[in-house]
Amino acid sequence: MSQTFPRLFAPLKIGSRTLRNRIVFGAHTSNLALEGLPTERHAAYYAERAIGGAAMIVVEPMPVHASAVLTHHNFRHSDDAVIPHFAKVVRAIKDNGAVAIQQLYHVGAHGDSDNSFHPHWSPSGLPSYHDSDGSHPMTENEIWETIDGFVQAARRCREAGFDGVEVWAAYLGMVDQFWTPWSNRRDDQWGGSLENRTRMSREILSRIRETCGPDFIVGIAVSDEPDVKAALSREELAEIVKLHDELGLIDYVTCGSGGYLDFYKLMPTFIYPEKLGADLASTLKKVVKKAVVTAESHIRTPENAETVLGEGACDLVSIVRGQIADPHLARKAGEGRPEDIRGCISCNQMCWGRRSRDYWISCLINPSAGRESEWNGDRFTKTDAPKRVLVIGGGPAGLEAARVAAERGHSVVLAEASNHLGGNFLLAGLQPRRAQILDLLAWYERQLESLGVEVRLNTYVEAEEINAAELDVVVVATGSYSPETGFQKALPTVETLPGIEKGGVFTVEGVMAKQVRPGKHVLLLDEGGGWRACGTAWKLAEDGHLVTIVTPDPFVGKELQRTAADVPMRQALRKLGVQWIVESSVVEWKGNGATLVDHNTGEHRFLEADTLVMATTNLPADWLMPGLSALGVTIRQIGDCAAPRQAPYAFYEGRKIGLEI
């Protein structure tokens, strides 16, 4: 048992199985399936978390009916052809010491006709909160057809070798819709009383028990939406879970947050407090007598997990994004090395953000996520031919390249022109509520030190200063910079913003690095729609500036919509008094304000401001490249100096080149 986390690493019996610790890798959509079948990529993805020490792994949701299909890469429903393919995934999990569970789901009204090409089914015909379509009230036959869909899916799981299933009753999906009076307005045996509203779930669970046997683990997943009046209250949900527990229908219950009526807490970003699932778990822990309670939702770290277990709020903790970011989180924590865990930064950019676009899963800070079968997971093989490597630039691309090259046994020097590591990513960490980025950069510093990487700060490298005789590979990761021309994509024929020479026009990087002093009223032009501008606006507003955002987009934070962060971000900005003008651009800076153009009408208006801050597309800091070509050593250009992009691609290219050297 771990001395650092004694509660977290105490074994626990669940159903007929004993878990080696209290850490669950909970269900989430990876979108790795091909033609509806799990792949070798699935097996490698889950195996890596089992190798990393997770005690129980809940494989991503399986739709139980044609009307439940939600993503392009959903598993096949109603087809025994999945069984041998799932058997490979199960072996990958169980052979590495973890218990294997499959989640089963039906979204009810909240379907996606673009993917399912099927009418949405629901208790009472309410509209979908996933797309713009409606649903129809289910007939008696359709209800029984859905129940049987759950049971047959469970049978397939048992035949594939899974230890159990988790029935999805969270987020106001099908089961939850029957439980909730707002969404269940039926007057037959499926609606009205608590007994009637729980009839579907009781039938599903009891029939799974009957079909799959007493040793088969059966769990349910629930969530609460305390800020939504239409949803079940925490007390009502506790009454329902208590009923299922008393009937012996469940071995465990997983407690999440949010749902289709409060979507932003479903996968909470750093805007929200941590340990969101603990409150519901604590409530349910007080009413269940047999079932094990799992707390899920924004429990990122072993420290979080040990705390909620110590409070008696739950029996298990589900750390999902934390184990996407570092699949060996459990092993490192168990070995008393929490400082070596690469901490999730709660950004949602490549996990939920890619799922929202129907892409397969990845991770901003861990590019091996989804590529485990290609890159041997998050583990490294030592090279047989160590090389001398110079990495120029200490931003995300350079840090990852240096770390991975050193992990593989190369001799690495990292040269950074400034007095700190992180590049522009460090500036993002200085924005409100984004200190998890600073934690990540501190992690890199520790890793580089332990790996023997020679880090040279305040070292500006010129091509002619490099001694090619002492090197085998030079990796250029010098990042990008903001142009000071005021060029805007929305005004492509205007190369330089008229009036920029009057002063008072700065870049977001200059503001966040405290290289400039903005005036009281700041006009912030945002052409990116992400945290680069929105986080800077938040920081300026917290510092007492009056901020107005101008964007050519139809709403502020366009790129944050896919991470479920745009609405809570705008709410936070509004509370700080930030205003915005959409579908507009700056056509001239006057020194005391700007002339804006409305892209819908072509009309111009003047807006007073002391300062104009520009968040436009960066340019590559690639001026070293011409001089390096004559060195006679291998030159690799990665990250923003190859092309300015978002941070995930810098980490990806750093990992890739580190593996290739």
XYZ file of C-alpha atoms in Angstrom:
661
model
C 0.000 0.000 0.000
C 1.238 3.492 -0.841
C 2.389 5.516 2.166
C 1.693 8.737 0.275
C -1.868 7.784 -0.720
C -2.952 5.017 1.673
C -6.683 5.240 0.949
C -6.198 5.445 -2.802
C -4.159 2.261 -2.900
C -6.247 0.126 -0.586
C -7.774 -2.842 -2.488
C -11.563 -2.951 -2.830
C -13.999 -5.735 -3.663
C -16.646 -4.857 -6.226
C -19.107 -7.566 -7.124
C -17.097 -10.722 -7.689
C -13.788 -8.914 -8.390
C -11.145 -7.296 -6.195
C -9.616 -4.072 -7.454
C -5.921 -3.477 -6.810
C -6.545 0.176 -5.910
C -9.331 2.773 -5.987
C -8.492 4.382 -9.355
C -10.927 3.990 -12.261
C -10.365 5.022 -15.863
C -13.966 5.944 -16.580
C -15.989 5.743 -19.775
C -15.476 8.367 -22.475
C -15.661 8.375 -26.250
C -12.336 7.694 -27.972
C -13.805 7.443 -31.499
C -11.124 4.938 -32.473
C -13.502 2.390 -34.006
C -13.396 1.505 -37.694
C -16.640 0.404 -39.346
C -18.129 0.115 -35.878
C -15.532 -2.346 -34.605
C -12.910 -1.834 -31.904
C -9.369 -1.816 -33.247
C -5.796 -2.489 -32.201
C -5.651 1.206 -31.369
C -8.424 0.644 -28.833
C -6.570 -2.268 -27.288
C -3.343 -0.272 -27.020
C -5.137 2.800 -25.652
C -6.732 0.894 -22.772
C -3.743 -1.394 -22.221
C -1.535 1.620 -21.589
C -3.788 2.769 -18.712
C -3.873 -0.771 -17.313
C -0.081 -0.970 -17.530
C -0.094 2.433 -15.842
C -1.894 0.979 -12.828
C -5.607 1.790 -13.187
C -7.661 -0.762 -11.235
C -10.822 -0.699 -13.342
C -11.297 0.482 -16.907
C -14.721 1.321 -18.288
C -14.562 1.084 -22.067
C -16.279 3.794 -24.049
C -20.065 3.732 -24.450
C -21.724 1.155 -26.672
C -25.015 2.259 -28.248
C -27.695 -0.340 -27.604
C -29.986 0.509 -30.492
C -30.005 2.205 -33.898
C -31.656 5.264 -32.379
C -28.793 5.601 -29.871
C -25.954 6.147 -32.374
C -24.296 9.458 -31.547
C -20.890 9.571 -33.214
C -19.437 8.571 -36.560
C -17.149 6.032 -34.884
C -19.665 4.532 -32.456
C -19.453 0.792 -31.985
C -21.949 -1.317 -33.904
C -25.167 -1.860 -32.065
C -27.190 -5.088 -32.214
C -24.454 -7.094 -33.926
C -22.603 -10.114 -32.512
C -19.765 -9.387 -34.951
C -18.304 -7.070 -32.304
C -17.647 -9.920 -29.846
C -14.266 -11.228 -31.114
C -12.997 -7.695 -31.591
C -13.980 -6.704 -28.067
C -12.319 -9.856 -26.782
C -8.959 -8.401 -27.885
C -9.631 -5.187 -25.988
C -10.661 -7.152 -22.898
C -7.477 -9.223 -22.987
C -5.363 -6.083 -23.291
C -6.984 -4.710 -20.133
C -7.187 -7.847 -18.012
C -3.752 -9.192 -18.945
C -2.354 -5.988 -17.440
C -4.152 -6.357 -14.130
C -7.270 -4.207 -14.500
C -10.953 -5.114 -14.322
C -12.719 -4.564 -17.669
C -16.182 -2.971 -17.826
C -18.185 -1.791 -20.870
C -20.562 1.163 -20.699
C -23.960 0.797 -22.424
C -25.937 3.849 -23.419
C -28.940 5.342 -25.121
C -29.267 9.119 -25.429
C -33.053 9.162 -25.835
C -34.222 12.493 -27.220
C -30.676 13.820 -27.564
C -29.684 11.903 -30.664
C -27.728 12.955 -33.716
C -29.609 12.328 -36.942
C -26.507 13.179 -38.988
C -24.954 9.990 -37.629
C -27.894 7.745 -36.769
C -30.272 8.489 -39.678
C -32.924 7.354 -37.207
C -35.792 9.168 -35.484
C -35.006 10.188 -31.928
C -36.883 8.178 -29.302
C -37.812 9.516 -25.881
C -40.440 9.051 -23.156
C -42.567 12.044 -24.145
C -41.345 13.463 -27.437
C -39.308 16.438 -26.203
C -36.670 18.088 -28.418
C -33.047 17.068 -28.615
C -30.498 19.164 -26.758
C -27.742 17.668 -28.892
C -28.989 18.743 -32.309
C -31.944 20.801 -33.528
C -34.298 17.882 -34.076
C -37.263 16.589 -32.135
C -38.183 13.118 -30.898
C -41.343 11.071 -30.684
C -42.940 9.442 -27.608
C -41.972 5.795 -27.497
C -44.563 3.108 -27.938
C -44.808 0.160 -25.567
C -43.064 -2.040 -28.130
C -40.270 0.482 -28.602
C -39.669 0.622 -24.864
C -39.344 -3.150 -24.673
C -37.156 -3.115 -27.786
C -34.837 -0.648 -26.064
C -34.739 -2.702 -22.866
C -33.801 -5.758 -24.870
C -31.141 -3.710 -26.646
C -29.435 -3.103 -23.290
C -29.715 -6.765 -22.327
C -28.346 -8.100 -25.603
C -25.478 -5.605 -25.502
C -24.632 -6.861 -22.001
C -24.723 -10.440 -23.265
C -22.216 -9.573 -25.984
C -19.979 -7.972 -23.369
C -20.085 -11.085 -21.215
C -19.263 -13.277 -24.212
C -16.345 -10.999 -25.099
C -14.952 -11.515 -21.601
C -15.845 -8.251 -19.900
C -16.176 -8.439 -16.113
C -19.327 -6.344 -16.225
C -21.244 -3.436 -17.727
C -22.130 0.080 -16.684
C -25.625 1.233 -17.674
C -25.584 4.900 -18.564
C -28.261 6.762 -16.611
C -26.472 10.115 -16.603
C -26.664 13.487 -18.365
C -30.421 13.173 -18.942
C -29.990 10.304 -21.397
C -32.709 7.745 -22.066
C -32.798 6.120 -18.601
C -32.572 9.479 -16.833
C -35.318 10.860 -19.100
C -37.663 8.164 -17.817
C -36.667 8.963 -14.220
C -37.228 12.729 -14.561
C -40.810 14.091 -14.363
C -39.933 17.028 -16.627
C -38.975 14.694 -19.490
C -41.347 11.833 -18.599
C -44.934 13.039 -18.933
C -46.457 9.661 -19.614
C -49.681 8.473 -17.967
C -49.138 4.738 -18.526
C -47.110 2.188 -16.550
C -43.876 3.946 -17.583
C -44.673 7.365 -16.110
C -46.053 9.173 -13.088
C -45.066 7.410 -9.866
C -41.516 6.605 -8.828
C -42.263 2.928 -9.408
C -43.398 3.618 -12.968
C -40.595 6.046 -13.820
C -37.975 3.533 -12.671
C -39.623 0.592 -14.390
C -37.358 0.803 -17.457
C -34.113 0.865 -15.449
C -35.297 -1.903 -13.124
C -36.206 -4.076 -16.092
C -32.871 -3.399 -17.796
C -30.791 -4.182 -14.725
C -32.748 -7.217 -13.546
C -32.722 -8.761 -17.022
C -28.980 -8.154 -17.361
C -28.530 -9.939 -14.018
C -30.654 -12.830 -15.219
C -28.905 -13.102 -18.577
C -25.293 -12.566 -17.527
C -25.206 -14.306 -14.166
C -24.537 -13.369 -10.537
C -20.766 -12.896 -10.962
C -21.192 -10.293 -13.694
C -20.659 -6.744 -12.363
C -23.526 -4.346 -13.046
C -23.120 -0.642 -12.425
C -24.912 2.556 -13.322
C -23.618 6.036 -14.125
C -25.566 9.062 -12.904
C -24.993 12.815 -12.776
C -26.661 15.841 -11.264
C -27.462 19.297 -12.561
C -28.211 21.300 -9.383
C -28.453 24.597 -11.273
C -31.202 23.292 -13.597
C -34.736 23.224 -12.186
C -35.989 20.754 -14.804
C -33.485 18.114 -13.741
C -33.834 15.766 -10.794
C -32.692 17.208 -7.499
C -29.846 15.509 -5.700
C -32.321 14.180 -3.150
C -34.630 12.764 -5.838
C -31.685 11.087 -7.509
C -30.612 9.625 -4.162
C -34.087 8.154 -3.708
C -33.870 6.460 -7.108
C -30.374 5.069 -6.545
C -31.383 3.860 -3.080
C -34.281 1.924 -4.625
C -32.016 0.153 -7.114
C -29.505 -0.597 -4.378
C -32.133 -2.071 -2.065
C -33.308 -4.346 -4.879
C -29.745 -5.604 -5.352
C -29.670 -4.455 -8.959
C -26.353 -2.573 -8.883
C -22.824 -3.299 -7.695
C -21.653 0.276 -8.088
C -22.772 3.758 -9.066
C -20.604 6.385 -10.766
C -21.372 10.047 -9.998
C -20.662 12.751 -12.573
C -21.736 16.345 -13.109
C -23.718 18.267 -15.688
C -25.760 16.912 -18.553
C -27.568 17.953 -21.688
C -29.308 20.798 -19.846
C -26.040 21.992 -18.242
C -23.581 20.820 -20.825
C -20.597 22.845 -19.625
C -20.248 20.926 -16.362
C -20.422 17.596 -18.185
C -16.711 17.874 -19.037
C -15.671 20.804 -16.819
C -12.703 22.929 -17.854
C -10.361 24.812 -15.547
C -13.038 27.492 -15.179
C -14.842 25.235 -12.697
C -13.756 24.118 -9.227
C -12.180 20.705 -8.928
C -13.824 17.573 -7.471
C -17.268 18.396 -8.889
C -18.509 14.806 -8.680
C -17.728 14.496 -4.976
C -20.889 16.219 -3.710
C -23.270 13.849 -5.469
C -21.114 10.880 -4.497
C -21.260 11.941 -0.849
C -25.054 12.174 -1.007
C -25.413 8.718 -2.543
C -22.843 7.184 -0.219
C -25.198 7.986 2.669
C -28.136 6.046 1.183
C -26.640 2.958 -0.458
C -26.011 -0.183 1.584
C -24.545 -2.574 -0.993
C -23.299 -0.609 -3.995
C -19.818 0.880 -4.245
C -19.814 4.638 -5.007
C -17.445 6.183 -7.542
C -16.818 9.937 -7.669
C -16.129 11.274 -11.153
C -15.805 14.747 -12.706
C -12.793 17.021 -12.390
C -10.903 14.804 -9.998
C -7.615 15.362 -11.811
C -4.935 14.251 -9.410
C -4.072 11.603 -6.812
C -4.185 14.362 -4.218
C -7.781 15.157 -5.228
C -8.622 11.470 -5.079
C -7.062 10.886 -1.666
C -8.974 13.886 -0.308
C -12.436 12.749 -1.436
C -11.747 9.222 -0.234
C -10.548 10.584 3.088
C -13.728 12.609 3.460
C -15.736 9.416 3.054
C -17.462 10.846 -0.005
C -16.901 7.728 -2.114
C -15.243 4.337 -2.387
C -13.628 4.794 -5.805
C -12.456 7.749 -7.894
C -12.663 7.994 -11.662
C -9.779 10.014 -13.084
C -10.334 10.205 -16.825
C -8.592 13.233 -18.299
C -5.806 12.872 -15.750
C -5.044 9.392 -17.120
C -5.400 10.563 -20.707
C -2.708 13.150 -19.950
C -0.547 10.646 -18.057
C -1.550 7.001 -18.501
C 0.890 6.001 -15.741
C -0.674 8.283 -13.142
C -1.695 5.390 -10.895
C 1.668 3.661 -11.016
C 3.605 6.860 -10.285
C 1.293 7.748 -7.411
C 1.570 4.229 -5.990
C 5.352 4.471 -6.123
C 5.258 7.733 -4.188
C 6.248 9.815 -7.220
C 3.319 12.214 -7.742
C 5.762 14.922 -8.836
C 6.512 12.830 -11.932
C 2.870 12.827 -13.070
C 2.222 14.995 -16.114
C -0.850 16.841 -14.864
C -3.928 17.426 -17.020
C -4.483 21.140 -17.668
C -8.289 20.814 -17.957
C -8.388 22.454 -21.375
C -10.610 19.897 -23.220
C -8.939 20.913 -26.450
C -7.974 17.507 -27.825
C -10.106 15.121 -25.753
C -13.598 16.571 -25.676
C -12.671 19.155 -28.319
C -11.880 16.481 -30.897
C -14.882 14.371 -29.853
C -17.126 17.366 -30.519
C -15.832 17.384 -34.096
C -16.222 13.584 -34.381
C -12.448 13.008 -34.500
C -10.573 10.333 -32.559
C -9.217 11.228 -29.173
C -5.896 12.871 -28.382
C -4.426 15.134 -25.691
C -2.868 18.574 -25.893
C 0.030 17.698 -23.589
C 0.254 13.961 -24.324
C 0.348 13.391 -28.089
C 0.700 9.635 -27.608
C -2.975 9.534 -26.555
C -4.759 7.701 -29.374
C -1.398 6.755 -30.915
C -0.348 4.139 -28.354
C -0.187 1.358 -30.945
C 2.057 3.533 -33.107
C 4.320 5.064 -30.444
C 4.509 2.290 -27.818
C 2.258 4.240 -25.513
C 3.944 6.609 -23.118
C 7.055 4.472 -22.767
C 10.396 4.886 -24.521
C 12.947 2.466 -25.952
C 16.586 3.416 -25.553
C 18.456 4.079 -28.780
C 21.375 1.930 -29.898
C 23.068 4.976 -31.446
C 23.110 7.951 -29.039
C 23.443 11.312 -30.749
C 24.416 14.809 -29.700
C 21.339 16.986 -30.006
C 20.910 20.743 -29.764
C 17.355 21.997 -29.285
C 16.919 25.712 -29.902
C 13.857 27.104 -28.158
C 12.235 26.188 -24.852
C 8.555 26.379 -25.753
C 6.263 23.330 -25.928
C 7.877 21.852 -29.058
C 11.419 22.268 -27.780
C 10.617 21.005 -24.293
C 8.987 17.830 -25.559
C 11.694 17.201 -28.158
C 14.417 17.583 -25.528
C 12.607 15.393 -23.003
C 11.863 12.537 -25.391
C 15.321 12.585 -26.984
C 16.866 12.401 -23.510
C 14.461 9.626 -22.460
C 15.789 7.621 -25.404
C 19.406 8.116 -24.351
C 20.582 10.995 -26.521
C 22.814 13.750 -25.148
C 20.706 16.917 -25.253
C 21.390 20.632 -24.851
C 18.381 22.957 -24.758
C 19.111 26.630 -25.523
C 16.470 29.242 -24.679
C 16.905 32.940 -25.508
C 14.894 34.234 -22.539
C 15.410 33.706 -18.825
C 12.619 31.123 -18.534
C 11.181 28.081 -20.256
C 7.739 27.869 -21.812
C 7.711 30.420 -24.610
C 4.286 31.873 -25.361
C 2.724 28.916 -23.526
C 4.039 30.409 -20.301
C 2.041 33.556 -21.034
C -1.103 31.445 -21.355
C -0.369 30.098 -17.870
C -0.433 33.644 -16.509
C -4.052 34.101 -17.573
C -6.753 33.713 -14.878
C -7.374 30.135 -13.661
C -4.729 28.699 -15.996
C -1.970 28.008 -13.461
C -2.137 24.306 -14.361
C 0.004 25.309 -17.353
C 2.631 26.638 -14.960
C 2.490 23.319 -13.109
C 3.135 21.549 -16.411
C 6.151 23.737 -17.180
C 7.518 23.023 -13.699
C 7.062 19.314 -14.487
C 9.165 19.743 -17.629
C 11.897 21.458 -15.638
C 12.014 18.537 -13.199
C 12.017 15.965 -15.986
C 14.801 17.674 -17.934
C 16.914 17.944 -14.813
C 16.441 14.289 -13.882
C 17.236 13.221 -17.465
C 20.473 15.198 -17.549
C 19.429 17.691 -20.212
C 21.707 20.727 -20.164
C 19.382 23.749 -20.125
C 20.971 27.061 -21.125
C 18.761 30.067 -20.414
C 19.505 33.586 -21.696
C 21.191 31.925 -24.668
C 20.376 33.463 -28.040
C 21.763 31.165 -30.722
C 23.138 32.460 -34.010
C 23.794 30.016 -36.841
C 27.471 30.957 -37.096
C 27.980 30.218 -33.389
C 27.001 26.562 -33.725
C 29.912 24.111 -33.826
C 28.690 21.465 -36.227
C 31.581 19.161 -35.296
C 30.106 18.742 -31.823
C 26.548 17.953 -32.983
C 24.590 15.360 -34.896
C 21.122 16.966 -34.871
C 19.849 20.513 -34.463
C 16.161 20.910 -33.629
C 14.831 24.405 -34.268
C 11.823 25.231 -32.093
C 12.033 29.018 -31.933
C 8.270 29.593 -31.923
C 6.378 32.492 -33.436
C 5.791 36.185 -32.907
C 2.946 38.626 -33.332
C 3.220 40.878 -36.387
C 3.082 44.588 -35.600
C 1.388 45.597 -38.824
C -2.212 45.245 -37.673
C -3.021 42.955 -40.623
C -6.410 41.261 -40.225
C -7.627 38.207 -42.127
C -11.053 39.783 -42.352
C -9.566 42.720 -44.306
C -7.193 40.879 -46.659
C -6.251 43.820 -48.896
C -5.120 46.054 -46.012
C -1.502 45.104 -45.273
C -0.980 47.662 -42.509
C -3.629 49.058 -40.195
C -4.077 52.780 -40.908
C -3.076 54.842 -37.886
C -0.938 52.163 -36.237
C 1.974 54.615 -36.229
C 0.095 56.786 -33.695
C 1.047 54.368 -30.927
C -0.961 52.630 -28.273
C -1.273 49.442 -30.369
C 0.114 46.320 -28.691
C 0.113 42.548 -29.055
C -1.500 40.138 -26.594
C 1.964 38.683 -25.936
C 3.264 42.121 -25.025
C 0.373 42.613 -22.625
C 0.698 39.225 -20.919
C 4.501 39.552 -20.656
C 4.024 42.978 -19.010
C 6.210 44.564 -21.675
C 3.629 47.314 -22.248
C 1.283 49.358 -20.097
C -2.267 49.446 -21.538
C -4.547 52.382 -20.870
C -7.756 52.293 -18.874
C -10.073 51.462 -21.787
C -8.731 48.619 -23.909
C -10.096 47.590 -27.288
C -9.027 44.000 -27.963
C -9.274 42.716 -31.533
C -9.660 38.928 -31.611
C -9.360 37.017 -34.885
C -8.568 33.671 -33.257
C -11.579 32.996 -31.043
C -9.523 31.136 -28.428
C -7.893 31.623 -25.036
C -5.062 33.720 -26.468
C -7.391 36.700 -26.722
C -10.196 35.737 -24.338
C -7.802 34.903 -21.514
C -5.972 38.182 -22.059
C -9.282 40.051 -21.910
C -10.069 38.241 -18.658
C -6.677 39.222 -17.203
C -7.043 42.861 -18.258
C -10.544 43.036 -16.771
C -9.380 41.506 -13.484
C -6.628 44.126 -13.395
C -9.240 46.886 -13.589
C -9.242 47.778 -17.272
C -12.439 48.441 -19.194
C -12.296 45.915 -22.009
C -14.223 45.723 -25.267
C -13.601 42.736 -27.535
C -14.046 43.182 -31.273
C -14.217 40.063 -33.411
C -15.191 39.247 -37.008
C -16.746 36.031 -35.653
C -20.487 35.781 -34.866
C -19.714 35.303 -31.146
C -16.815 35.662 -28.744
C -14.815 32.488 -28.112
C -15.770 30.688 -31.320
C -12.940 28.158 -31.040
C -13.795 27.484 -27.388
C -17.252 26.188 -28.265
C -15.889 22.742 -29.041
C -14.230 22.551 -25.602
C -17.472 23.413 -23.747
C -15.758 26.521 -22.386
C -17.210 29.369 -24.423
C -20.409 29.992 -22.441
C -18.866 29.914 -18.942
C -16.007 32.035 -20.294
C -18.395 34.676 -21.631
C -20.321 34.601 -18.353
C -17.090 35.242 -16.453
C -16.167 38.108 -18.769
C -19.601 39.699 -18.424
C -19.346 39.616 -14.629
C -16.109 41.572 -14.979
C -17.815 44.157 -17.194
C -16.268 43.098 -20.499
C -18.262 44.185 -23.545
C -18.006 42.919 -27.101
C -18.855 43.790 -30.669
C -19.160 40.854 -33.081
C -18.939 40.488 -36.869
C -16.761 43.574 -36.984
C -13.148 44.582 -37.627
C -10.909 47.597 -37.050
C -10.410 49.695 -40.177
C -8.404 52.540 -38.599
C -6.736 53.415 -35.305
C -7.095 57.074 -34.351
C -4.851 57.127 -31.297
C -7.828 57.759 -29.017
C -10.077 55.065 -30.422
C -10.810 52.995 -33.485
C -13.080 53.045 -36.471
C -14.903 49.741 -36.782
C -16.671 48.219 -39.761
C -19.776 46.068 -39.414
C -19.330 43.158 -41.830
C -23.079 42.716 -42.237
C -23.948 46.279 -43.204
C -20.616 47.839 -44.163
C -21.345 50.700 -41.765
C -18.518 52.397 -39.881
C -18.587 53.542 -36.254
C -16.050 55.116 -33.923
C -15.302 53.603 -30.520
C -13.206 55.472 -27.972
C -10.305 53.578 -26.421
C -6.889 54.299 -24.937
C -5.252 51.131 -26.220
C -5.727 48.664 -29.054
C -4.531 45.103 -28.365
C -4.234 42.808 -31.364
C -4.771 39.033 -31.312
C -4.171 38.140 -34.944
C -2.333 35.230 -36.578
C 1.338 34.982 -35.646
C 4.316 34.655 -37.981
C 7.012 31.943 -37.708
C 10.241 32.927 -35.980
C 12.218 31.033 -38.618
C 15.086 33.410 -39.316
C 17.679 30.861 -38.144
C 16.818 28.367 -40.856
C 18.712 29.857 -43.857
C 21.969 30.011 -41.922
C 21.685 26.458 -40.613
C 21.530 24.736 -43.985
C 25.302 24.975 -44.472
C 26.207 23.305 -41.167
C 26.238 19.779 -42.532
C 24.205 18.299 -39.701
C 20.606 17.122 -39.575
C 18.280 20.111 -39.124
C 14.681 19.670 -38.006
C 12.162 22.508 -37.765
C 9.200 21.977 -35.443
C 6.402 23.813 -33.697
C 5.359 27.366 -34.428
C 8.575 28.223 -36.248
C 7.453 25.731 -38.900
C 3.963 27.276 -38.957
C 2.147 29.084 -36.123
C -0.586 26.828 -34.765
C -2.169 25.863 -31.499
C -0.162 24.221 -28.733
C -1.118 20.546 -29.355
C 0.764 20.459 -32.615
C 3.918 21.792 -30.995
C 3.827 19.023 -28.383
C 3.065 16.488 -31.115
C 5.988 17.527 -33.291
C 8.302 17.589 -30.273
C 7.317 14.023 -29.404
C 7.585 12.884 -33.025
C 11.066 14.259 -33.615
C 12.217 12.956 -30.240
C 11.188 9.467 -31.297
C 12.708 9.786 -34.763
C 16.185 10.979 -33.769
